[in-house]
CSV table of C-alpha atoms and ligand atoms in Angstrom, one decimal:
chain,number,residue,atom,x,y,z
Y,1,UNK,CA,0.3,0.1,0.1
Y,2,UNK,CA,1.6,3.7,-1.1
Y,3,UNK,CA,0.8,6.2,1.9
Y,4,UNK,CA,-0.8,9.4,1.3
Y,5,UNK,CA,0.4,12.0,2.9
Y,6,UNK,CA,-1.0,15.4,3.5
Y,7,UNK,CA,-1.6,18.8,4.9
Y,8,UNK,CA,-4.9,18.6,4.1
Y,9,UNK,CA,-8.1,17.8,6.9
Y,10,UNK,CA,-10.2,16.7,3.8
Y,11,UNK,CA,-7.9,14.8,1.9
Y,12,UNK,CA,-6.8,12.5,4.9
Y,13,UNK,CA,-10.9,12.8,5.6
Y,14,UNK,CA,-11.8,11.3,2.7
Y,15,UNK,CA,-9.5,7.8,3.3
Y,16,UNK,CA,-11.5,8.1,6.8
Y,17,UNK,CA,-14.9,8.0,4.7
Y,18,UNK,CA,-12.9,5.7,2.5
Y,19,UNK,CA,-12.6,2.7,5.7
Y,20,UNK,CA,-8.9,3.2,5.1
Y,21,UNK,CA,-6.4,4.4,8.2
Y,22,UNK,CA,-5.4,7.8,9.2
Y,23,UNK,CA,-2.7,9.1,11.7
Y,24,UNK,CA,-3.0,12.5,12.6
Y,25,UNK,CA,-1.8,15.6,15.0
Y,26,UNK,CA,-3.3,16.0,18.6
Y,27,UNK,CA,-1.5,18.0,20.8
Y,28,UNK,CA,-0.6,14.6,23.4
Y,29,UNK,CA,0.8,12.4,20.6
Y,30,UNK,CA,0.1,11.4,17.1
Y,31,UNK,CA,-3.5,8.9,16.5
Y,32,UNK,CA,-3.9,6.0,14.1
Y,33,UNK,CA,-7.4,6.8,13.3
Y,34,UNK,CA,-10.3,4.7,11.8
Y,35,UNK,CA,-14.2,5.3,11.7
Y,36,UNK,CA,-15.4,3.7,14.9
Y,37,UNK,CA,-18.5,2.3,13.5
Y,38,UNK,CA,-16.9,0.2,10.1
Y,39,UNK,CA,-15.6,-2.4,11.7
Y,40,UNK,CA,-13.5,-3.5,9.3
Y,41,UNK,CA,-10.8,-0.2,8.9
Y,42,UNK,CA,-11.1,-0.3,13.3
Y,43,UNK,CA,-9.7,-4.6,12.3
Y,44,UNK,CA,-7.2,-2.6,9.9
Y,45,UNK,CA,-5.8,-0.3,13.4
Y,46,UNK,CA,-5.1,-3.8,15.0
Y,47,UNK,CA,-3.6,-4.8,12.2
Y,48,UNK,CA,-1.3,-2.3,11.7
Y,49,UNK,CA,0.0,-1.8,14.6
Y,50,UNK,CA,0.6,-5.0,15.8
Y,51,UNK,CA,-1.6,-4.1,18.8
Y,52,UNK,CA,-3.5,-7.5,20.6
Y,53,UNK,CA,-7.0,-7.3,20.2
Y,54,UNK,CA,-8.0,-7.0,24.3
Y,55,UNK,CA,-6.6,-3.3,24.5
Y,56,UNK,CA,-9.9,-0.8,24.1
Y,57,UNK,CA,-8.8,2.3,21.8
Y,58,UNK,CA,-9.9,5.8,22.4
Y,59,UNK,CA,-12.6,7.5,20.4
Y,60,UNK,CA,-12.0,10.4,19.2
Y,61,UNK,CA,-14.9,13.7,18.8
Y,62,UNK,CA,-15.0,17.1,17.2
Y,63,UNK,CA,-18.2,17.5,18.5
Y,64,UNK,CA,-20.2,17.4,22.6
Y,65,UNK,CA,-23.3,16.3,20.6
Y,66,UNK,CA,-21.2,13.2,18.7
Y,67,UNK,CA,-20.8,11.9,22.4
Y,68,UNK,CA,-24.8,10.3,22.0
Y,69,UNK,CA,-23.4,7.7,19.8
Y,70,UNK,CA,-20.7,6.9,21.6
Y,71,UNK,CA,-21.6,6.3,25.6
Y,72,UNK,CA,-25.3,5.6,27.8
Y,73,UNK,CA,-25.2,7.8,29.4
Y,74,UNK,CA,-22.6,11.6,31.1
Y,75,UNK,CA,-22.5,11.3,35.1
Y,76,UNK,CA,-22.9,13.9,36.8
Y,77,UNK,CA,-18.1,14.6,37.9
Y,78,UNK,CA,-18.2,13.5,33.9
Y,79,UNK,CA,-19.9,16.1,33.0
Y,80,UNK,CA,-18.0,18.5,35.4
Y,81,UNK,CA,-14.8,17.1,33.6
Y,82,UNK,CA,-15.7,17.9,30.7
Y,83,UNK,CA,-16.6,21.5,31.5
Y,84,UNK,CA,-13.4,22.2,32.6
Y,85,UNK,CA,-11.3,20.5,30.3
Y,86,UNK,CA,-13.1,19.6,27.4
Y,87,UNK,CA,-11.2,19.9,24.9
Y,88,UNK,CA,-7.8,19.0,25.4
Y,89,UNK,CA,-5.5,15.9,26.6
Y,90,UNK,CA,-8.7,14.4,28.3
Y,91,UNK,CA,-10.0,11.1,27.8
Y,92,UNK,CA,-13.0,9.8,29.8
Y,93,UNK,CA,-13.8,6.1,30.0
Y,94,UNK,CA,-17.6,6.0,30.7
Y,95,UNK,CA,-20.1,3.4,29.9
Y,96,UNK,CA,-20.7,2.5,26.0
Y,97,UNK,CA,-23.5,3.1,23.2
Y,98,UNK,CA,-24.1,-0.5,23.1
Y,99,UNK,CA,-24.1,0.6,18.7
Y,100,UNK,CA,-20.0,1.0,20.1
Y,101,UNK,CA,-19.1,-2.1,17.6
Y,102,UNK,CA,-17.7,-4.3,20.4
Y,103,UNK,CA,-13.6,-4.7,18.6
Y,104,UNK,CA,-13.1,-1.0,18.8
Y,105,UNK,CA,-13.5,-1.0,22.9
Y,106,UNK,CA,-12.1,-4.3,23.2
Y,107,UNK,CA,-15.2,-6.1,24.7
Y,108,UNK,CA,-15.9,-4.0,27.7
Y,109,UNK,CA,-18.8,-2.3,28.3
Y,110,UNK,CA,-17.2,1.0,29.2
Y,111,UNK,CA,-15.3,3.2,26.6
Y,112,UNK,CA,-12.4,5.7,26.8
Y,113,UNK,CA,-13.4,9.6,24.6
Y,114,UNK,CA,-11.6,11.8,23.7
Y,115,UNK,CA,-11.8,15.8,22.6
Y,116,UNK,CA,-8.0,16.6,21.3
Y,117,UNK,CA,-7.5,20.4,21.3
Y,118,UNK,CA,-5.1,21.1,18.6
Y,119,UNK,CA,-6.7,22.7,15.6
Y,120,UNK,CA,-5.5,20.2,12.9
Y,121,UNK,CA,-7.3,17.1,14.8
Y,122,UNK,CA,-10.3,18.8,15.1
Y,123,UNK,CA,-10.6,20.3,11.4
Y,124,UNK,CA,-9.7,16.5,10.5
Y,125,UNK,CA,-12.5,14.6,12.7
Y,126,UNK,CA,-15.4,17.8,11.7
Y,127,UNK,CA,-14.0,16.3,8.3
Y,128,UNK,CA,-14.6,12.8,9.6
Y,129,UNK,CA,-18.0,13.9,10.1
Y,130,UNK,CA,-17.9,10.5,12.4
Y,131,UNK,CA,-16.0,9.8,15.4
Y,132,UNK,CA,-12.7,8.4,15.2
Y,133,UNK,CA,-10.7,5.7,17.0
Y,134,UNK,CA,-7.4,6.4,17.4
Y,135,UNK,CA,-4.2,4.8,19.4
Y,136,UNK,CA,-1.3,6.4,19.6
Y,137,UNK,CA,-0.2,6.2,15.7
Y,138,UNK,CA,3.4,4.0,16.8
Y,139,UNK,CA,3.8,0.3,16.1
Y,140,UNK,CA,2.9,-1.8,19.3
Y,141,UNK,CA,5.5,-1.8,22.0
Y,142,UNK,CA,7.5,1.0,20.4
Y,143,UNK,CA,7.7,4.9,21.5
Y,144,UNK,CA,4.6,6.8,20.7
Y,145,UNK,CA,5.0,9.3,17.7
Y,146,UNK,CA,5.6,12.7,18.6
Y,147,UNK,CA,6.1,13.8,14.4
Y,148,UNK,CA,5.1,12.7,11.6
Y,149,UNK,CA,8.7,11.2,10.3
Y,150,UNK,CA,8.2,9.6,13.5
Y,151,UNK,CA,4.7,7.9,12.6
Y,152,UNK,CA,6.1,7.3,8.6
Y,153,UNK,CA,9.1,5.9,10.7
Y,154,UNK,CA,7.0,3.1,12.1
Y,155,UNK,CA,3.4,2.9,9.3
Y,156,UNK,CA,5.1,3.9,5.8
Y,157,UNK,CA,3.4,1.3,3.8
Y,158,UNK,CA,0.7,0.3,6.5
Y,159,UNK,CA,-1.5,2.6,6.5
Y,160,UNK,CA,-3.1,5.0,3.7
Y,161,UNK,CA,-2.5,7.8,4.5
Y,162,UNK,CA,-0.3,10.7,7.5
Y,163,UNK,CA,-2.0,14.2,7.9
Y,164,UNK,CA,1.0,16.4,9.0
Y,165,UNK,CA,1.4,18.1,11.2
Y,166,UNK,CA,4.0,20.4,13.7
Y,167,UNK,CA,5.9,17.8,16.0
Y,168,UNK,CA,2.8,17.9,19.4
Y,169,UNK,CA,3.3,19.8,21.8
Y,170,UNK,CA,2.5,17.8,25.4
Y,171,UNK,CA,4.2,14.8,23.9
Y,172,UNK,CA,2.9,12.0,26.1
Y,173,UNK,CA,-0.5,9.9,25.9
Y,174,UNK,CA,-3.6,11.8,27.2
Y,175,UNK,CA,-4.7,11.8,31.2
Y,176,UNK,CA,-7.5,8.4,31.4
Y,177,UNK,CA,-9.8,9.0,33.7
Y,178,UNK,CA,-12.9,6.3,34.8
Y,179,UNK,CA,-16.2,7.9,35.4
Y,180,UNK,CA,-18.0,4.6,35.9
Y,181,UNK,CA,-17.4,4.3,39.6
Y,182,UNK,CA,-18.5,6.5,42.4
Y,183,UNK,CA,-15.2,8.5,41.7
Y,184,UNK,CA,-13.2,9.5,38.9
Y,185,UNK,CA,-9.9,6.6,39.3
Y,186,UNK,CA,-7.0,8.2,36.8
Y,187,UNK,CA,-5.5,5.2,34.8
Y,188,UNK,CA,-3.1,6.7,32.9
Y,189,UNK,CA,-1.0,9.9,34.1
Y,190,UNK,CA,-1.4,13.1,31.5
Y,191,UNK,CA,-1.3,16.5,30.7
Y,192,UNK,CA,-4.3,17.1,32.8
Y,193,UNK,CA,-2.4,15.9,36.4
Y,194,UNK,CA,-4.1,14.3,39.6
Y,195,UNK,CA,-3.7,17.6,40.9
Y,196,UNK,CA,-6.3,19.4,37.8
Y,197,UNK,CA,-8.2,17.1,38.3
Y,198,UNK,CA,-8.1,17.1,42.7
Y,199,UNK,CA,-9.8,21.0,42.1
Y,200,UNK,CA,-12.4,20.0,40.2
Y,201,UNK,CA,-13.4,16.2,42.2
Y,202,UNK,CA,-11.1,16.7,45.1
Y,203,UNK,CA,-12.0,13.0,45.7
Y,204,UNK,CA,-10.0,11.7,42.4
Y,205,UNK,CA,-7.3,9.8,43.2
Y,206,UNK,CA,-4.7,7.2,40.5
Y,207,UNK,CA,-5.4,3.6,39.9
Y,208,UNK,CA,-3.5,1.1,42.3
Y,209,UNK,CA,-2.8,-0.9,39.7
Y,210,UNK,CA,-0.9,-3.6,41.9
Y,211,UNK,CA,-4.4,-4.6,43.1
Y,212,UNK,CA,-7.9,-4.0,42.7
Y,213,UNK,CA,-7.5,-1.9,40.0
Y,214,UNK,CA,-5.6,-3.6,37.5
Y,215,UNK,CA,-8.2,-5.5,35.0
Y,216,UNK,CA,-9.7,-2.3,34.9
Y,217,UNK,CA,-7.2,-0.8,31.8
Y,218,UNK,CA,-6.1,-3.2,29.9
Y,219,UNK,CA,-3.3,-1.5,27.3
Y,220,UNK,CA,-1.3,-1.0,30.7
Y,221,UNK,CA,-0.2,-4.8,31.1
Y,222,UNK,CA,1.9,-4.5,28.2
Y,223,UNK,CA,4.9,-3.4,28.0
Y,224,UNK,CA,4.8,0.3,26.4
Y,225,UNK,CA,7.9,3.3,25.2
Y,226,UNK,CA,10.4,1.5,25.0
Y,227,UNK,CA,13.5,1.5,23.1
Y,228,UNK,CA,15.1,-1.0,21.4
Y,229,UNK,CA,18.4,0.7,24.1
Y,230,UNK,CA,18.3,-0.2,28.1
Y,231,UNK,CA,16.4,2.4,30.0
Y,232,UNK,CA,18.2,3.3,33.1
Y,233,UNK,CA,16.5,5.5,35.5
Y,234,UNK,CA,19.2,8.0,37.9
Y,235,UNK,CA,18.3,10.3,40.0
Y,236,UNK,CA,21.6,13.9,40.0
Y,237,UNK,CA,24.2,12.9,36.9
Y,238,UNK,CA,27.4,12.4,38.7
Y,239,UNK,CA,28.7,10.5,36.0
Y,240,UNK,CA,32.5,10.6,35.7
Y,241,UNK,CA,32.7,8.6,33.0
Y,242,UNK,CA,30.5,7.8,30.5
Y,243,UNK,CA,30.5,5.6,26.8
Y,244,UNK,CA,30.2,6.5,23.9
Y,245,UNK,CA,27.3,4.3,22.9
Y,246,UNK,CA,25.8,6.2,25.7
Y,247,UNK,CA,23.1,8.9,26.0
Y,248,UNK,CA,21.7,11.0,28.8
Y,249,UNK,CA,18.3,13.0,29.4
Y,250,UNK,CA,17.4,15.2,31.8
Y,251,UNK,CA,16.7,18.9,33.5
Y,252,UNK,CA,20.0,18.7,35.4
Y,253,UNK,CA,23.9,18.8,32.7
Y,254,UNK,CA,26.3,15.6,33.5
Y,255,UNK,CA,29.6,16.8,35.0
Y,256,UNK,CA,31.1,15.4,31.3
Y,257,UNK,CA,28.2,16.1,28.7
Y,258,UNK,CA,30.9,15.2,25.8
Y,259,UNK,CA,31.7,12.0,25.8
Y,260,UNK,CA,27.6,10.5,25.5
Y,261,UNK,CA,26.6,9.7,22.4
Y,262,UNK,CA,23.2,11.2,22.5
Y,263,UNK,CA,22.4,14.4,25.2
Y,264,UNK,CA,19.4,16.3,26.1
Y,265,UNK,CA,19.4,18.7,28.6
Y,266,UNK,CA,15.6,20.0,28.7
Y,267,UNK,CA,14.7,23.1,30.5
Y,268,UNK,CA,11.2,22.4,32.0
Y,269,UNK,CA,9.4,19.2,33.0
Y,270,UNK,CA,7.1,20.6,30.3
Y,271,UNK,CA,10.2,20.1,27.5
Y,272,UNK,CA,11.6,17.1,29.2
Y,273,UNK,CA,8.1,15.9,28.1
Y,274,UNK,CA,7.4,16.8,24.9
Y,275,UNK,CA,11.1,15.9,24.1
Y,276,UNK,CA,11.5,11.9,25.7
Y,277,UNK,CA,9.8,9.9,23.2
Y,278,UNK,CA,11.6,11.1,19.7
Y,279,UNK,CA,14.9,10.6,21.7
Y,280,UNK,CA,14.2,7.8,22.6
Y,281,UNK,CA,13.4,7.2,18.7
Y,282,UNK,CA,16.8,9.0,18.2
Y,283,UNK,CA,18.8,7.2,20.1
Y,284,UNK,CA,17.7,3.9,18.4
Y,285,UNK,CA,18.6,5.7,14.9
Y,286,UNK,CA,22.3,5.9,17.1
Y,287,UNK,CA,22.4,2.5,17.8
Y,288,UNK,CA,22.7,3.7,21.3
Y,289,UNK,CA,22.8,0.7,24.1
Y,290,UNK,CA,21.9,2.5,27.2
Y,291,UNK,CA,19.6,5.1,27.8
Y,292,UNK,CA,19.8,7.3,31.5
Y,293,UNK,CA,16.8,9.3,32.3
Y,294,UNK,CA,17.4,11.6,35.3
Y,295,UNK,CA,14.2,10.9,37.8
Y,296,UNK,CA,12.1,14.3,38.2
Y,297,UNK,CA,9.2,15.0,41.2
Y,298,UNK,CA,6.6,12.4,40.7
Y,299,UNK,CA,4.2,15.6,41.2
Y,300,UNK,CA,2.3,17.6,38.1
Y,301,UNK,CA,3.1,17.1,34.4
Y,302,UNK,CA,6.1,14.9,36.5
Y,303,UNK,CA,4.2,11.7,37.1
Y,304,UNK,CA,3.2,11.4,33.7
Y,305,UNK,CA,6.3,11.9,32.7
Y,306,UNK,CA,7.9,9.4,35.1
Y,307,UNK,CA,5.1,7.0,34.5
Y,308,UNK,CA,6.9,6.7,31.0
Y,309,UNK,CA,10.5,6.4,32.2
Y,310,UNK,CA,9.7,3.6,34.5
Y,311,UNK,CA,7.4,1.6,32.0
Y,312,UNK,CA,10.9,1.8,29.5
Y,313,UNK,CA,12.5,1.1,32.2
Y,314,UNK,CA,10.5,-2.0,32.9
Y,315,UNK,CA,11.9,-4.9,30.5
C,1,TXA,O1,-2.8,10.8,24.3
C,1,TXA,C1,-3.8,9.9,24.0
C,1,TXA,O2,-4.8,9.6,24.2
C,1,TXA,C2,-3.7,9.4,22.2
C,1,TXA,C3,-4.4,11.3,21.2
C,1,TXA,C4,-3.6,10.0,19.6
C,1,TXA,O3,-5.4,10.7,21.6
C,1,TXA,N1,-3.9,7.7,22.1
C,1,TXA,C5,-3.8,6.4,23.2
C,1,TXA,O4,-3.9,5.6,22.6
C,1,TXA,O5,-2.7,6.9,23.8
C,1,TXA,P1,-3.2,4.8,23.3
C,1,TXA,O6,-4.5,3.6,22.5
C,1,TXA,O7,-2.5,4.2,22.4
C,1,TXA,O8,-3.3,4.3,24.8
C,1,TXA,C6,-5.4,3.9,25.1
C,1,TXA,C7,-5.6,3.7,27.0
C,1,TXA,C8,-4.9,2.2,26.9
C,1,TXA,O9,-3.7,2.0,27.9
C,1,TXA,C9,-6.4,1.5,27.2
C,1,TXA,O10,-5.8,0.1,27.0
C,1,TXA,C10,-6.8,2.5,27.6
C,1,TXA,O11,-6.5,4.0,27.5
C,1,TXA,N2,-8.7,2.5,27.3
C,1,TXA,C11,-8.5,3.0,26.9
C,1,TXA,N3,-10.0,2.5,26.4
C,1,TXA,C12,-10.7,1.8,27.5
C,1,TXA,C13,-11.4,1.3,28.2
C,1,TXA,N4,-13.2,1.3,28.3
C,1,TXA,N5,-10.9,1.2,29.6
C,1,TXA,C14,-9.6,1.4,30.6
C,1,TXA,N6,-9.2,1.6,29.8
C,1,TXA,C15,-9.6,2.0,28.7
C,2,MG,MG1,-0.1,3.6,22.4
C-alpha cells in the first residue's frame, strides 16, 4: 500500500470515509484513526499496529453532540470534567452505547472518549463526520510518535494516509480517567494532572494497578514506550565516565557531557515530556545501548513523565 502524505484535513478525512486508516496530529501524540462504526476499518488499526485485540481504543470527537452515539449516559462527575477540560489531553471512560462495535472497546462495556484540543485534529475530525477511534500511531511496543516522520518510520506502507502537522505539544499520551464508579480514578497519568482533577473533584485518585484496579485498564499490562536501548533511571547525573554508546536526558547537565553519544538537557519538565519519546527514537537510530533518564518529582506533569520513563525502564 502506498501511504499518502498530506497537509489537508479534508483529503485525509476521505480515507476515513472509505474505510482506510489515517495518522493525524493531536496535542498529545499522533493517533492512528479509523471510523468507529466500520468494523473492518477498526480491525485494520489492530493489524497495522500489531496491537493485541484485548486492548481497547479511544474514541475521538470534535463536538459534544457526538457523545450520544458513543456512551449510554454522562455521569455528573464526567459532566464536570468535560466542562473544565474538554477539548484537551483528557480521556474519560464511561459506559458505552450498545451501538459501538465490540471490537473498538475490546469487548468491554465501557469506552474512552476524548476531544482533542489541536486545531488540525479538530478540522480533521469535523471533516470525518463520525467519531474516530485512535490509538497512538506507533507499532505496538514502540514509543508513541510525536512527529509525522516518527509515524512514517513505523507505519509507511501499512496505512492509507498521514496527515502532516508539527511536533506535538505535550509529547505524552492523554490522561485516562475512569468515571464509571463513585469517584474518578486516573488509569493513566497525563498532562491533565491529578492535582488539576482534584481541584474539580477532590476525591479523584490514582488507580492502584498492583491491586484491585488492575483489570480496569487492559493496555497498561503491555510493555510500552520502549526504545530498543536499555533505559535506566538516575537521580543527579554524577557520571565520572561515560561510554560512547550511552545517552542521557534530563534537567541537569552531567559534569562531563561531551562523551555521551546523545545528550539532551531540557529547560523544564514540559520540555522533557515533549522530547522524551523522540529522543528514545533518535537513540535507537544512533545505536545507543543505554539511555540514562534523570528522575523528576512525581507531581504535576512529572507524574506522567516518570510513569513513561519507569515503564520504558521495565524489561
Ligand atoms: O493521547 C492519547 O490518548 C492518544 C491520542 C492519539 O489521542 N491515544 C492513545 O491511545 O494513547 P492508546 O490506544 O495508545 O492508549 C489508550 C489507553 C490504553 O492504555 C487503553 O488500555 C486505555 O487507554 N483504554 C482505552 N479504552 C479504555 C476503557 N474502556 N477502559 C479502560 N482503559 C481504556
Ligand atoms: Mg499507545
